[in-house]
Coordinates of N, CA and C in Angstrom, one line a residue:
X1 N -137.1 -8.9 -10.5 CA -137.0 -7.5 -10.2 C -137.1 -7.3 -8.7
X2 N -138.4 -7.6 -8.2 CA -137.9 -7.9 -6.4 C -136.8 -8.6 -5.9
X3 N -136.2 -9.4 -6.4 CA -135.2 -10.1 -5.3 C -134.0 -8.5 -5.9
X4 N -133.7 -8.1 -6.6 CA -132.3 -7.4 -6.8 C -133.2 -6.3 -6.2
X5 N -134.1 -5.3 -6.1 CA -134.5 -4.7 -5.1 C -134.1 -5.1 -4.0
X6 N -134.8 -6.5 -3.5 CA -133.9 -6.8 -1.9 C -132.4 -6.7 -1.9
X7 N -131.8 -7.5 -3.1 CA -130.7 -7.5 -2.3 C -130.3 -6.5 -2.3
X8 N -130.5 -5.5 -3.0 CA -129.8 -4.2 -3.1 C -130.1 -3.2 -1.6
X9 N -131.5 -3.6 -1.2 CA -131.7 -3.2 0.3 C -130.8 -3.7 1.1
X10 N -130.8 -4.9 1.3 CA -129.7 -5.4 2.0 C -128.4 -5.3 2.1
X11 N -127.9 -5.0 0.8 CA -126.6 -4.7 0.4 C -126.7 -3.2 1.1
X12 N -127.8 -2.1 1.2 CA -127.6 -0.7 1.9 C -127.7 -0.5 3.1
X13 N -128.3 -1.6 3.8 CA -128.5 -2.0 5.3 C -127.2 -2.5 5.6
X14 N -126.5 -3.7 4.8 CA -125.1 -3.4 5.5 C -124.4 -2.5 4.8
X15 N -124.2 -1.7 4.4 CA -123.1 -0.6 3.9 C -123.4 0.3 5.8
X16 N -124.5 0.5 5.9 CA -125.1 1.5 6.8 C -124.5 0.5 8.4
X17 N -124.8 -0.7 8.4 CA -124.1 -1.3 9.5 C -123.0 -1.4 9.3
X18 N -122.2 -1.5 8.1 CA -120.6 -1.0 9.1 C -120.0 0.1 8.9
X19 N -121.0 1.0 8.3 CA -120.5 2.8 8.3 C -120.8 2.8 10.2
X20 N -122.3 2.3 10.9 CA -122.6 2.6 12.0 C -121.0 2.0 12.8
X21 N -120.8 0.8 12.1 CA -119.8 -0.2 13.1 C -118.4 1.3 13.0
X22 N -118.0 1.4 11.8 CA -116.5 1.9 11.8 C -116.7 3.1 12.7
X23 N -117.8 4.1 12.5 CA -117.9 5.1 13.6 C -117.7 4.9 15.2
X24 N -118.6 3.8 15.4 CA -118.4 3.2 16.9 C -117.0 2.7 17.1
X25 N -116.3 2.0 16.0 CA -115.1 1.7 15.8 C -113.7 2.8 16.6
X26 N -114.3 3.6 15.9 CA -113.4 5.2 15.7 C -113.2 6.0 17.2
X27 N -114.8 6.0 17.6 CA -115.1 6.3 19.2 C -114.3 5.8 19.7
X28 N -114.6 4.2 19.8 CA -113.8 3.5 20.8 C -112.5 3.5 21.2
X29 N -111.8 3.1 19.8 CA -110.3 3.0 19.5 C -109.8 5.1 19.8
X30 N -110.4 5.9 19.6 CA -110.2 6.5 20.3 C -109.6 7.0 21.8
X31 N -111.0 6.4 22.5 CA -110.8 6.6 23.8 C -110.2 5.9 25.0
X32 N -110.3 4.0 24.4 CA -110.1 3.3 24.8 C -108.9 1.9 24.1
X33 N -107.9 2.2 24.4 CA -106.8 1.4 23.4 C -106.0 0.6 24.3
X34 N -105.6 -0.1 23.5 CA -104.8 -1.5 24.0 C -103.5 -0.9 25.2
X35 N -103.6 0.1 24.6 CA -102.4 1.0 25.3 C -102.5 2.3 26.5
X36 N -104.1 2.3 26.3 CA -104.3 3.1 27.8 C -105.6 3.7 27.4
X37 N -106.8 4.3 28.6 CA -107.8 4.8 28.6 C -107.8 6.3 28.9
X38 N -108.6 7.2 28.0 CA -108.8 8.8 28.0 C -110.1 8.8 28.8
X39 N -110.1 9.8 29.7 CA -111.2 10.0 30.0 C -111.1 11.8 30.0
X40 N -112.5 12.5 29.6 CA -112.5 14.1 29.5 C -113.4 14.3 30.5
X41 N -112.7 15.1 31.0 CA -113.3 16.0 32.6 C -114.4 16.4 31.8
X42 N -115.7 16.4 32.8 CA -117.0 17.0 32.5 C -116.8 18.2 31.7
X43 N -116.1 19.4 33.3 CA -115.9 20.7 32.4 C -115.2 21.3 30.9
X44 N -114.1 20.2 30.5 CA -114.0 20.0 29.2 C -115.2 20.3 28.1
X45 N -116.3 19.3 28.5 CA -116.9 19.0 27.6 C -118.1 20.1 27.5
X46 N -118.3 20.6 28.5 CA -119.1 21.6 28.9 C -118.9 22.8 28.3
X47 N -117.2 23.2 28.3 CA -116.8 24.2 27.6 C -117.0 24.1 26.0
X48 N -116.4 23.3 25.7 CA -116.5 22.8 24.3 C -118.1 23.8 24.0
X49 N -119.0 22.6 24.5 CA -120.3 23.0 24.3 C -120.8 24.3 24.8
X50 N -120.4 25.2 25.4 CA -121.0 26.5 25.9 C -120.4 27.3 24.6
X51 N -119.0 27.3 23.8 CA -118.5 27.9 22.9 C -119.0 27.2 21.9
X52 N -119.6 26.3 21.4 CA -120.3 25.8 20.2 C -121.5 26.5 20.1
X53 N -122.5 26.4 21.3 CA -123.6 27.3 21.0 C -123.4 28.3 21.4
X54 N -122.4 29.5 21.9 CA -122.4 30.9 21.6 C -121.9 31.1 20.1
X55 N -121.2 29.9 19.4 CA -120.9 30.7 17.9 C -122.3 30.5 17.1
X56 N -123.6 30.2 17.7 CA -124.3 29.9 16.3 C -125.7 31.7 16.8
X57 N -125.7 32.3 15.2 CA -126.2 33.5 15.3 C -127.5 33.2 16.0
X58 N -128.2 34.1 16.9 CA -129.3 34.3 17.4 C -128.8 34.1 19.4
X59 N -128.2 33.4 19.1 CA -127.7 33.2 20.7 C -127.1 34.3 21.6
X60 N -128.4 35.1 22.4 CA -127.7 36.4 22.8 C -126.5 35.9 24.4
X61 N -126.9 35.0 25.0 CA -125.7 34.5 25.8 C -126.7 33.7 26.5
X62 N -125.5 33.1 27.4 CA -125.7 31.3 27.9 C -126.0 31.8 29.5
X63 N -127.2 30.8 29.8 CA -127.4 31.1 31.1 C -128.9 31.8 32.0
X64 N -129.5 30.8 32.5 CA -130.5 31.5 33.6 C -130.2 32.7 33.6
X65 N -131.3 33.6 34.4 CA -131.0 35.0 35.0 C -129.9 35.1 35.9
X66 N -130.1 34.0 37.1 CA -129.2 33.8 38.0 C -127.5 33.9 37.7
X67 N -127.5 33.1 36.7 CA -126.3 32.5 36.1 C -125.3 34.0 35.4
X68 N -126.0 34.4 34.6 CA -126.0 36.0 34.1 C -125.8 36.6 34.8
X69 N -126.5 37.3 35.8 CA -125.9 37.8 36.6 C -124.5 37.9 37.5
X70 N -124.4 36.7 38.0 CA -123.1 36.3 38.6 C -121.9 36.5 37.6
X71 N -122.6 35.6 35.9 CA -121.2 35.9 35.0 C -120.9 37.4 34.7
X72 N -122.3 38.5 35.2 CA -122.2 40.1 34.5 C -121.0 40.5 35.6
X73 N -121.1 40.1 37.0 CA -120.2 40.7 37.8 C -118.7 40.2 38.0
X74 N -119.0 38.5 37.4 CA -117.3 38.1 37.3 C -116.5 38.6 36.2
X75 N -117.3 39.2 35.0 CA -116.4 39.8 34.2 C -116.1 41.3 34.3
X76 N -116.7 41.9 35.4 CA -116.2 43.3 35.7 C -114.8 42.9 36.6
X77 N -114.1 42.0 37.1 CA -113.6 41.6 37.9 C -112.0 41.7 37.4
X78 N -111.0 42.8 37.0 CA -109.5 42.5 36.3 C -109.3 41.2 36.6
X79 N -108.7 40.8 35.2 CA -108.2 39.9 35.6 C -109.3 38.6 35.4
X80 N -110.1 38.4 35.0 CA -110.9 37.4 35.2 C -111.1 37.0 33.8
X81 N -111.6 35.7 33.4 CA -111.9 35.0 32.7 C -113.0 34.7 32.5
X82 N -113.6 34.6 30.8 CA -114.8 34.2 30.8 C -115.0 32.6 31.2
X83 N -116.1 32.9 31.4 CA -117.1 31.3 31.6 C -117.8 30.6 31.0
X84 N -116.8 29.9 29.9 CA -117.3 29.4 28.8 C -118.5 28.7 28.9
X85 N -118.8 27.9 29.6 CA -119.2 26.7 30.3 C -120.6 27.5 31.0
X86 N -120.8 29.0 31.6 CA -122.1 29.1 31.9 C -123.2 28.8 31.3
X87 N -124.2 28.3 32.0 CA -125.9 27.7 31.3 C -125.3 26.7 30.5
X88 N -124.4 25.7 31.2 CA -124.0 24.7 30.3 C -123.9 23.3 31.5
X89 N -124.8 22.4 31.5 CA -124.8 21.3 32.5 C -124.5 20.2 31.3
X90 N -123.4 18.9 31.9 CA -123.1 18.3 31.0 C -123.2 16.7 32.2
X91 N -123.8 15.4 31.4 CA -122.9 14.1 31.8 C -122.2 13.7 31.0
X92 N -121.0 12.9 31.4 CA -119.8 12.4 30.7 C -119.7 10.8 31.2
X93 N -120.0 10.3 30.5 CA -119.9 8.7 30.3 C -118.5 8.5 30.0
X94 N -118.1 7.4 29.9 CA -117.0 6.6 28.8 C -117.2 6.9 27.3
X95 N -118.2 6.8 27.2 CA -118.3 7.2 25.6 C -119.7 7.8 25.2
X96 N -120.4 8.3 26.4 CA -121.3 8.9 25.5 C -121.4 10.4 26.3
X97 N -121.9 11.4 26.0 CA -122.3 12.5 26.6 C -123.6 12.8 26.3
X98 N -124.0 13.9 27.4 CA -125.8 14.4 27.1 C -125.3 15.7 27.9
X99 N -126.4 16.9 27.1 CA -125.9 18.3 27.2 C -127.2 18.7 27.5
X100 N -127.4 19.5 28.2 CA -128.5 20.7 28.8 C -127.9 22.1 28.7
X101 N -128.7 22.6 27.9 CA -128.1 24.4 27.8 C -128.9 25.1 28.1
X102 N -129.2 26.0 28.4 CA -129.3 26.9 29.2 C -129.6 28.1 28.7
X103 N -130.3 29.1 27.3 CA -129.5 30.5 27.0 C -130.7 31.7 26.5
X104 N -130.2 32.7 26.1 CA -131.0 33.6 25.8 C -130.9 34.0 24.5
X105 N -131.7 34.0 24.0 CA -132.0 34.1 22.1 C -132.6 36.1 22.2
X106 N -132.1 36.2 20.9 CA -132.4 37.6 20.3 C -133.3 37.7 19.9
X107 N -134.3 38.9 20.0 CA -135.6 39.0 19.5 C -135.5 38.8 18.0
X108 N -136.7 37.8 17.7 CA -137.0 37.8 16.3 C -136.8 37.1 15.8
X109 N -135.7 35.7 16.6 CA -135.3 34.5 16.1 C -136.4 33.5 15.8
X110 N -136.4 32.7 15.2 CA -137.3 32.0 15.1 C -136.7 30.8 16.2
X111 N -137.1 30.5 17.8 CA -136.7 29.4 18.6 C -136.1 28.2 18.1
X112 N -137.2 28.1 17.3 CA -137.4 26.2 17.3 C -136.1 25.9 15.8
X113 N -135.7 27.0 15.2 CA -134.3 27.1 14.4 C -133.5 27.5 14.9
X114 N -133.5 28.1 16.0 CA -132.4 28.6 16.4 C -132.0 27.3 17.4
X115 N -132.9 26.2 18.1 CA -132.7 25.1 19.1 C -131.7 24.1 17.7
X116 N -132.4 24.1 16.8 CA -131.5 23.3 16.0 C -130.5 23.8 15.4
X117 N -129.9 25.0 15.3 CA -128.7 25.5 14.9 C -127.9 24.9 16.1
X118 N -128.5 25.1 17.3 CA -127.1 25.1 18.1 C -127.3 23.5 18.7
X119 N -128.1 22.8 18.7 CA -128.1 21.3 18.4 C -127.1 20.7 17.6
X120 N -127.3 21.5 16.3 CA -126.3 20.7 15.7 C -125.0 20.8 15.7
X121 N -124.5 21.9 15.8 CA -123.2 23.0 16.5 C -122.7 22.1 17.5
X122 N -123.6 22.0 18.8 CA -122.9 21.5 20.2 C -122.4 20.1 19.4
X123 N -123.9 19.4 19.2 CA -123.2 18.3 18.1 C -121.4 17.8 17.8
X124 N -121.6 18.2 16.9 CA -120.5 18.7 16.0 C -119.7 18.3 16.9
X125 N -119.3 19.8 17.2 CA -118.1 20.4 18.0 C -117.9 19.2 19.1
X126 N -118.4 18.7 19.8 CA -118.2 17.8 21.1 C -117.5 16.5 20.3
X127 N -118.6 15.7 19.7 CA -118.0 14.7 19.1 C -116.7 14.5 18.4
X128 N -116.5 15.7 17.3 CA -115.5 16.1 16.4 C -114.2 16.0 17.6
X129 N -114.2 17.3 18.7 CA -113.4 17.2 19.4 C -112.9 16.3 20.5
X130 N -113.6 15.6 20.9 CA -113.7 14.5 22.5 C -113.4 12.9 21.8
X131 N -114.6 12.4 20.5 CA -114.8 11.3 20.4 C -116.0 10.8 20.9
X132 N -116.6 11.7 21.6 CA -118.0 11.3 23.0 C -118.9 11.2 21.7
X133 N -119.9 9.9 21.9 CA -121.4 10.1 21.1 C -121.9 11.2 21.7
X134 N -122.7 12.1 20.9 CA -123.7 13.2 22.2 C -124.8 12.5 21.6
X135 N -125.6 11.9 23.1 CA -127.1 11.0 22.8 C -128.1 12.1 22.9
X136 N -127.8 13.5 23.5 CA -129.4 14.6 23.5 C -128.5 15.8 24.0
X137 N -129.1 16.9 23.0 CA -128.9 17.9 23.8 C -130.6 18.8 24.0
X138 N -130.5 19.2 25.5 CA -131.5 19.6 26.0 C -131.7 20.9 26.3
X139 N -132.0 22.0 25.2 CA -131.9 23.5 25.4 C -133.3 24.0 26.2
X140 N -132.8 24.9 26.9 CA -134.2 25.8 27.6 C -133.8 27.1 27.5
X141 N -135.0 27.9 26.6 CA -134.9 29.3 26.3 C -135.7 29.9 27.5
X142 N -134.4 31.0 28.1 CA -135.0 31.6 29.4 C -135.4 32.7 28.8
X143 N -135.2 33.4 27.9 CA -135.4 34.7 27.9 C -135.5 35.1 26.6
X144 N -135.9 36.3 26.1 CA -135.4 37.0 24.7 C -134.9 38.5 24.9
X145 N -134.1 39.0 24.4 CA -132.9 39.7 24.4 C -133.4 40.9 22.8
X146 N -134.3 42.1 23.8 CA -134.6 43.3 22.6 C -133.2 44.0 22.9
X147 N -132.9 44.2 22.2 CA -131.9 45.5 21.8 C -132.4 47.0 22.1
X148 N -132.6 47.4 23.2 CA -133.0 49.1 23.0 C -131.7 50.2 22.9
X149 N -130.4 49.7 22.6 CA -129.6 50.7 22.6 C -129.2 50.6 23.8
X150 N -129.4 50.3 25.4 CA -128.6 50.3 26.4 C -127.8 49.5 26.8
X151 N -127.1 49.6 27.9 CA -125.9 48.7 27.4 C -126.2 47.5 28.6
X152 N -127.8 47.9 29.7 CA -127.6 46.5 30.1 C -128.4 45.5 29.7
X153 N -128.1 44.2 30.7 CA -128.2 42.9 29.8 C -129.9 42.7 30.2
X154 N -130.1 43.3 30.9 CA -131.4 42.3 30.9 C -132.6 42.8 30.1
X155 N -133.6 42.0 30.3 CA -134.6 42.1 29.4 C -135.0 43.4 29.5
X156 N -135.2 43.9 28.4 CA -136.0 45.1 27.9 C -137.7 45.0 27.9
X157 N -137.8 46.3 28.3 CA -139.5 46.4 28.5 C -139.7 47.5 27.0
X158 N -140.9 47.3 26.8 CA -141.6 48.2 25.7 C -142.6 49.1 26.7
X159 N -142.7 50.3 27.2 CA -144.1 50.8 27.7 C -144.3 51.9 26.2

């Protein structure tokens, strides 16, 4: 009864080493082929990642105060384009990426669900799209975001 226990471990240990192999596989031959090398501009990936975690609910927008600000006055600007990519610092390896975000959550969220909604989101979305392992993403909640009915962005006071 123990040895078919082991081997049956063993037999799931490698199913799981070459599920890990053909992923690494997949990366690779991806990015790197007999026929030429891709490489994705930081900001690519950054973008990716600043629109992955604005689509996940609780995320009132991306970005320090500082950051916010600057994006409040570039989008009064005709003609201008958003900034997918604000509160979004990225490195780009050959094949791996690491993400730092940056954003401001809606009152009432629960943080530490809302850091893993968009963990897994940036996730996702970067790998799915690029091929890049993401080794960490590193979120910092600047702020929380009450709703009083006015239309500006910054934090609301209760007196």
């Amino acid at each position: 009864m123990t040895d078919s226990k082991t081997a049956s471990q063993q037999e799931s240990n490698s199913q799981d080493k070459q599920g890990e192999k053909s992923v690494a596989a997949r990366n690779d031959g991806a990015l790197v082929t007999s026929q030429g090398r891709t490489s994705i501009a930081d900001t690519v990936v950054s973008k990716i990642a600043g629109i992955a975690a604005g689509e996940v609910q609780g995320v009132h927008s991306l970005g320090g105060g500082a950051a916010r600000a600057v994006g409040a006055i570039r989008e009064r600007i005709p003609g201008s384009r958003t900034n997918h990519s604000q509160g979004v610092a990225v490195e780009v390896g050959e094949r791996q990426a690491a993400v730092d975000i940056d954003l401001v959550a809606d009152y009432g969220v629960a943080i530490a669900d809302l850091a893993t909604g968009v963990r897994r989101n940036v996730i996702s979305s970067v790998e799915r799209m690029t091929g890049l392992e993401v080794t960490e993403v590193n979120i910092t909640v600047h702020d929380v975001f009450l709703d009083d009915g006015s239309e500006d962005e910054g934090p609301s006071r209760v007196e």
